[in-house]
One Martini backbone bead per residue (centre of mass of N, CA, C, O) as a GRO file, in nm:
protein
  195
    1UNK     BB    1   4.245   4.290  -1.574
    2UNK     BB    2   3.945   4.292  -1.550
    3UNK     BB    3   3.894   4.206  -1.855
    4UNK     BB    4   4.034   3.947  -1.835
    5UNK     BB    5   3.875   3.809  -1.632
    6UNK     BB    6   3.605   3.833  -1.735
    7UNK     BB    7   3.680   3.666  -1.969
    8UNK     BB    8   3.745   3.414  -1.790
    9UNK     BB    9   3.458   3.397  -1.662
   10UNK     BB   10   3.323   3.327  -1.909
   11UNK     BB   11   3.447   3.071  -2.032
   12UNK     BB   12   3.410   2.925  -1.764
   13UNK     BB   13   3.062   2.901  -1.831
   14UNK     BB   14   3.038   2.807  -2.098
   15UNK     BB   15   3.206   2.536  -2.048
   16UNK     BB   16   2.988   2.410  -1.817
   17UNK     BB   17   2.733   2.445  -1.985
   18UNK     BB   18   2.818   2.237  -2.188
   19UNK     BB   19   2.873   2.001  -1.982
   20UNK     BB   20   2.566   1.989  -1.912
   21UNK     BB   21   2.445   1.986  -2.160
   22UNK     BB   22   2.532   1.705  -2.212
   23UNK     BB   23   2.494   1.516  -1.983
   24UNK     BB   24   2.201   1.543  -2.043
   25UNK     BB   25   2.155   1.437  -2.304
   26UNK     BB   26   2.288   1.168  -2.190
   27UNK     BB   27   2.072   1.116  -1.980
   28UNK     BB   28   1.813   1.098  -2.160
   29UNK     BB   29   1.905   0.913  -2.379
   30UNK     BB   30   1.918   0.650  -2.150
   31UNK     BB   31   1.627   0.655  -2.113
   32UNK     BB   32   1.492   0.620  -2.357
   33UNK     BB   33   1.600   0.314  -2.332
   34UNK     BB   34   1.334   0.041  -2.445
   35UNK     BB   35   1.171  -0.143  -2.422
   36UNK     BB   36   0.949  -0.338  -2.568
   37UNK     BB   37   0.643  -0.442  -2.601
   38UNK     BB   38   0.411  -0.677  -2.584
   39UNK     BB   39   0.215  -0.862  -2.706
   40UNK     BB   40  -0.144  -0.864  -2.715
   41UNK     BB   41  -0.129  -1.182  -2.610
   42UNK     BB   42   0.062  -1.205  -2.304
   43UNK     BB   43   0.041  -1.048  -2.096
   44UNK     BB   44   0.161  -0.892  -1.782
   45UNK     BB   45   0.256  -0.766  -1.492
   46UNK     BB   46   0.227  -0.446  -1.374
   47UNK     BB   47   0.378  -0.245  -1.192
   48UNK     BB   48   0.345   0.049  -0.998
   49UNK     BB   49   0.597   0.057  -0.846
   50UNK     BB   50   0.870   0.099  -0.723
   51UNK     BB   51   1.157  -0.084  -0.628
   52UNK     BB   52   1.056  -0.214  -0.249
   53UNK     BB   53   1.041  -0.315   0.003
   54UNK     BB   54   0.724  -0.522   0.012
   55UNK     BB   55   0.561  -0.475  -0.272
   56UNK     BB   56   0.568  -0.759  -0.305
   57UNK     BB   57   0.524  -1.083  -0.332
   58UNK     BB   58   0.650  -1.384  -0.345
   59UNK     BB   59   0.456  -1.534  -0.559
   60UNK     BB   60   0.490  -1.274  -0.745
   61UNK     BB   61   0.779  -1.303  -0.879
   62UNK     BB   62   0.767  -1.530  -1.098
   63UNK     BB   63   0.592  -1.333  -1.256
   64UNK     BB   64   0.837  -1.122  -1.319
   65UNK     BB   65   1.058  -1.312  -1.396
   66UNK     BB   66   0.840  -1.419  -1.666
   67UNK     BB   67   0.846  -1.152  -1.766
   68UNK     BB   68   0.840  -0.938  -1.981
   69UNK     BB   69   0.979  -0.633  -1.995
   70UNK     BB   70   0.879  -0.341  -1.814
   71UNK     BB   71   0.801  -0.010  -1.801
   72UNK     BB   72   1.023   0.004  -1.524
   73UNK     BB   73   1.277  -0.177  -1.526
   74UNK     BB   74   1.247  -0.488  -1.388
   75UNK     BB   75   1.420  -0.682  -1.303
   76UNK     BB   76   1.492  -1.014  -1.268
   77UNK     BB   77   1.564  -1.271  -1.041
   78UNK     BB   78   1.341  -1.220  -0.809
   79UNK     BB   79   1.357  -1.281  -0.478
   80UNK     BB   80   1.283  -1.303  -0.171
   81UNK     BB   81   1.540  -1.217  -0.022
   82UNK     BB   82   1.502  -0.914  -0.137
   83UNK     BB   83   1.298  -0.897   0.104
   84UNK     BB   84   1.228  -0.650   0.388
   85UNK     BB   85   1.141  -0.602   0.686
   86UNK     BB   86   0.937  -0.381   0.828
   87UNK     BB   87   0.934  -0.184   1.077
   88UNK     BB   88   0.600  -0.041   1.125
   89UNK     BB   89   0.422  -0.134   0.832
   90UNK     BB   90   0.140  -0.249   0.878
   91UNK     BB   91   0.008   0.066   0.839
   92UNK     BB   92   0.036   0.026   0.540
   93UNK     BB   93   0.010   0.040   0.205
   94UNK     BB   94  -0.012  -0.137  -0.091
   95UNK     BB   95   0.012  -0.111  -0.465
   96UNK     BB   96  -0.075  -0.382  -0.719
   97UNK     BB   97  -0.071  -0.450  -1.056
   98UNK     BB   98  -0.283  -0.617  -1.334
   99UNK     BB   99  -0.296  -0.697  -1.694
  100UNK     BB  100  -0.530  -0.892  -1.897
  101UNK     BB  101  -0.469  -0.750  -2.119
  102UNK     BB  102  -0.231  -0.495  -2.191
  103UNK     BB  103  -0.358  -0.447  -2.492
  104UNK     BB  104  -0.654  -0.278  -2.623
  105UNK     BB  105  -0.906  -0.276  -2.804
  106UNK     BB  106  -1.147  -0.128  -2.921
  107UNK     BB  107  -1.440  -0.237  -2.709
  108UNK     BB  108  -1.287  -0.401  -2.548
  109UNK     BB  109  -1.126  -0.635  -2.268
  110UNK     BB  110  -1.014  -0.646  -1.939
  111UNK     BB  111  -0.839  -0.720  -1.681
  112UNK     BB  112  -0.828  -0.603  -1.333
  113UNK     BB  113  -0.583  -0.606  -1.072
  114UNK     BB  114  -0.560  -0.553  -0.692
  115UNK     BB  115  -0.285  -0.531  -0.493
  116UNK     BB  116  -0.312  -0.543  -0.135
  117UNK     BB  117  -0.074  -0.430   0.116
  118UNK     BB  118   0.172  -0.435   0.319
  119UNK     BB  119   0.512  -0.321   0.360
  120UNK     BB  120   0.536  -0.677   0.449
  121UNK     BB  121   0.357  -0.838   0.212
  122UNK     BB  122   0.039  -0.853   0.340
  123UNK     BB  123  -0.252  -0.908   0.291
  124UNK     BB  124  -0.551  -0.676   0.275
  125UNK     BB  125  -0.829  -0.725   0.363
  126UNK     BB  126  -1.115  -0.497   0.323
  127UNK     BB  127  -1.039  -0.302   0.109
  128UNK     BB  128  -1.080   0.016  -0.062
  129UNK     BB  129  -1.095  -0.018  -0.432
  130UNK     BB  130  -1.047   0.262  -0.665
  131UNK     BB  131  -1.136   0.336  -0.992
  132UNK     BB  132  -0.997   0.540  -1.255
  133UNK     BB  133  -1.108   0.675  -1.580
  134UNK     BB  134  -1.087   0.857  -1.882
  135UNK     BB  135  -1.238   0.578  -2.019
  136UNK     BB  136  -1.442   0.397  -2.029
  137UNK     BB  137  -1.538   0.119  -1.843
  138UNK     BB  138  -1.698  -0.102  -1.577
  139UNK     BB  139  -1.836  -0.345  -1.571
  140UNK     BB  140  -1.991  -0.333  -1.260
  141UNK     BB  141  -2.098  -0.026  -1.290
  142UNK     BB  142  -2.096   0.170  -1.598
  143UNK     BB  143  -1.835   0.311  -1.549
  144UNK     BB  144  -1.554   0.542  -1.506
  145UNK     BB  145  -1.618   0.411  -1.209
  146UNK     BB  146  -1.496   0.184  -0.918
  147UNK     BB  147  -1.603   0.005  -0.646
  148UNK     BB  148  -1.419  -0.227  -0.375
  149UNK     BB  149  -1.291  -0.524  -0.249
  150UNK     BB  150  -1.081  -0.724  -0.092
  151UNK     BB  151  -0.992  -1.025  -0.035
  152UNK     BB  152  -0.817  -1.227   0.121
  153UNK     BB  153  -0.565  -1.191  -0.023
  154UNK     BB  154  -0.640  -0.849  -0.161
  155UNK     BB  155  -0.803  -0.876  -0.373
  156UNK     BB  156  -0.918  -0.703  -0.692
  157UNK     BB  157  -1.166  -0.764  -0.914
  158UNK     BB  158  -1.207  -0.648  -1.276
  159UNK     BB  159  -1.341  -0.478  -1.564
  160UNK     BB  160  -1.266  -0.308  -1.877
  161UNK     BB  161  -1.394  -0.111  -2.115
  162UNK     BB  162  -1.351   0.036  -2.422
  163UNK     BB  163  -1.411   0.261  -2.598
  164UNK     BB  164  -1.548   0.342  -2.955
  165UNK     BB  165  -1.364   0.541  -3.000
  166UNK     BB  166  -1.039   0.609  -2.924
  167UNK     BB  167  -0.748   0.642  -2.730
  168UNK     BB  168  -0.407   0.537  -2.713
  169UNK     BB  169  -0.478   0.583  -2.394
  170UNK     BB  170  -0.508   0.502  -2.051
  171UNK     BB  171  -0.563   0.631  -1.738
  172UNK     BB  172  -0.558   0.432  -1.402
  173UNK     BB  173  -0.671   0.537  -1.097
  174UNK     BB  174  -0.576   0.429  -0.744
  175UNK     BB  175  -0.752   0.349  -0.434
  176UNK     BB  176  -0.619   0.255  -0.114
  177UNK     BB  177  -0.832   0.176   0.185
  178UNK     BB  178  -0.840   0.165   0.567
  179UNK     BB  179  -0.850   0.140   0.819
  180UNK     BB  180  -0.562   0.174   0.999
  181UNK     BB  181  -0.455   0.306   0.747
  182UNK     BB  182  -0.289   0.435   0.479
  183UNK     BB  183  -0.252   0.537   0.165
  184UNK     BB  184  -0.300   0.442  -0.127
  185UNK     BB  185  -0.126   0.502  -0.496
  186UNK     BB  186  -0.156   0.505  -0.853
  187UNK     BB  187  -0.094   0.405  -1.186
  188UNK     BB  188  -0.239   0.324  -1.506
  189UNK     BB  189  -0.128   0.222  -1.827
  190UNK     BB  190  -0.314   0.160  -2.123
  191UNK     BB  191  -0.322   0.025  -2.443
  192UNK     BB  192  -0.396   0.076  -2.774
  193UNK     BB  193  -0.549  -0.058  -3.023
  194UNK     BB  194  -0.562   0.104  -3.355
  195UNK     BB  195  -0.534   0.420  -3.320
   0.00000   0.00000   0.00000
């Protein structure tokens, strides 16, 4: 009685492990289904967060819903209305960036604009923006960080120039802080051609 015990609760746990592994195989098989980057020619805004209320302007939406589907897999069609006024944000920073173009040959040159606002996506002028990169350069520092601050708008525009040789792409840590503010972080992966 006891050994067939043991062997039915042997066959239900291998028949759960399977249906847990097909589940799992099923589950990043449908994360794999990615579109396609667009051409080296397009370039469009990549956003660096999840899509969370306040994280993006109102002004910057419809250069997302006009942008081709982006690495995060953002909606099309997001109005203002999409998002709502958190209370009690106005002392968080919130982090969004955009590149143009957004896959650069060796030796090329990129533009990066990074918009800092709080998270009721009111832009916060004279924040602390660093860039860091795994390689090559910034154009106003001609190192491989560069810090400024953001302008009226909350933008910080840099350009950054690829080593040559390169390598297939290069990660951008970003860094923005401010006095009376919580400190926001992000991550850029820019995409090299002919690599």
């Amino acid at each position: 009685m006891v050994r067939k015990m043991t062997e039915t609760i042997k066959m239900w746990v291998g028949i759960i492990g399977i249906v847990i592994i097909v589940g799992c195989v099923v589950f990043w098989l449908t994360l794999a289904v990615v579109d396609p980057p667009p051409s080296p020619a397009e370039g469009f805004v990549i956003p660096t967060l999840a899509p969370s209320a306040g994280s993006i302007l109102p002004e910057r939406l419809s250069m997302l819903s006009a942008a081709p589907p982006d690495c995060a897999g953002y909606p099309t069609g997001i109005t203002s209305q999409d998002f709502k006024v958190l209370p009690g944000a106005d002392t968080s920073l919130v982090v969004d960036s955009s590149v143009h173009p957004w896959t650069v040959s060796p030796g090329g040159t990129t533009e990066m604009r990074v918009l800092v606002t709080n998270a009721n996506a009111v832009p916060v002028q004279s924040a602390t923006v660093r860039l860091e990169s795994g390689g090559g350069i910034f154009s106003s520092s001609g190192m491989m960080a560069v810090t400024g601050t953001t302008d009226e708008n909350g933008v910080f525009t840099t350009y950054w120039q690829a080593p040559d040789p390169a390598t297939r792409g290069y990660q951008i840590s970003i860094t923005a802080t401010k006095p009376g503010y919580s400190k926001a972080t992000s991550i850029l992966i820019l995409h090299m051609l002919n690599t």
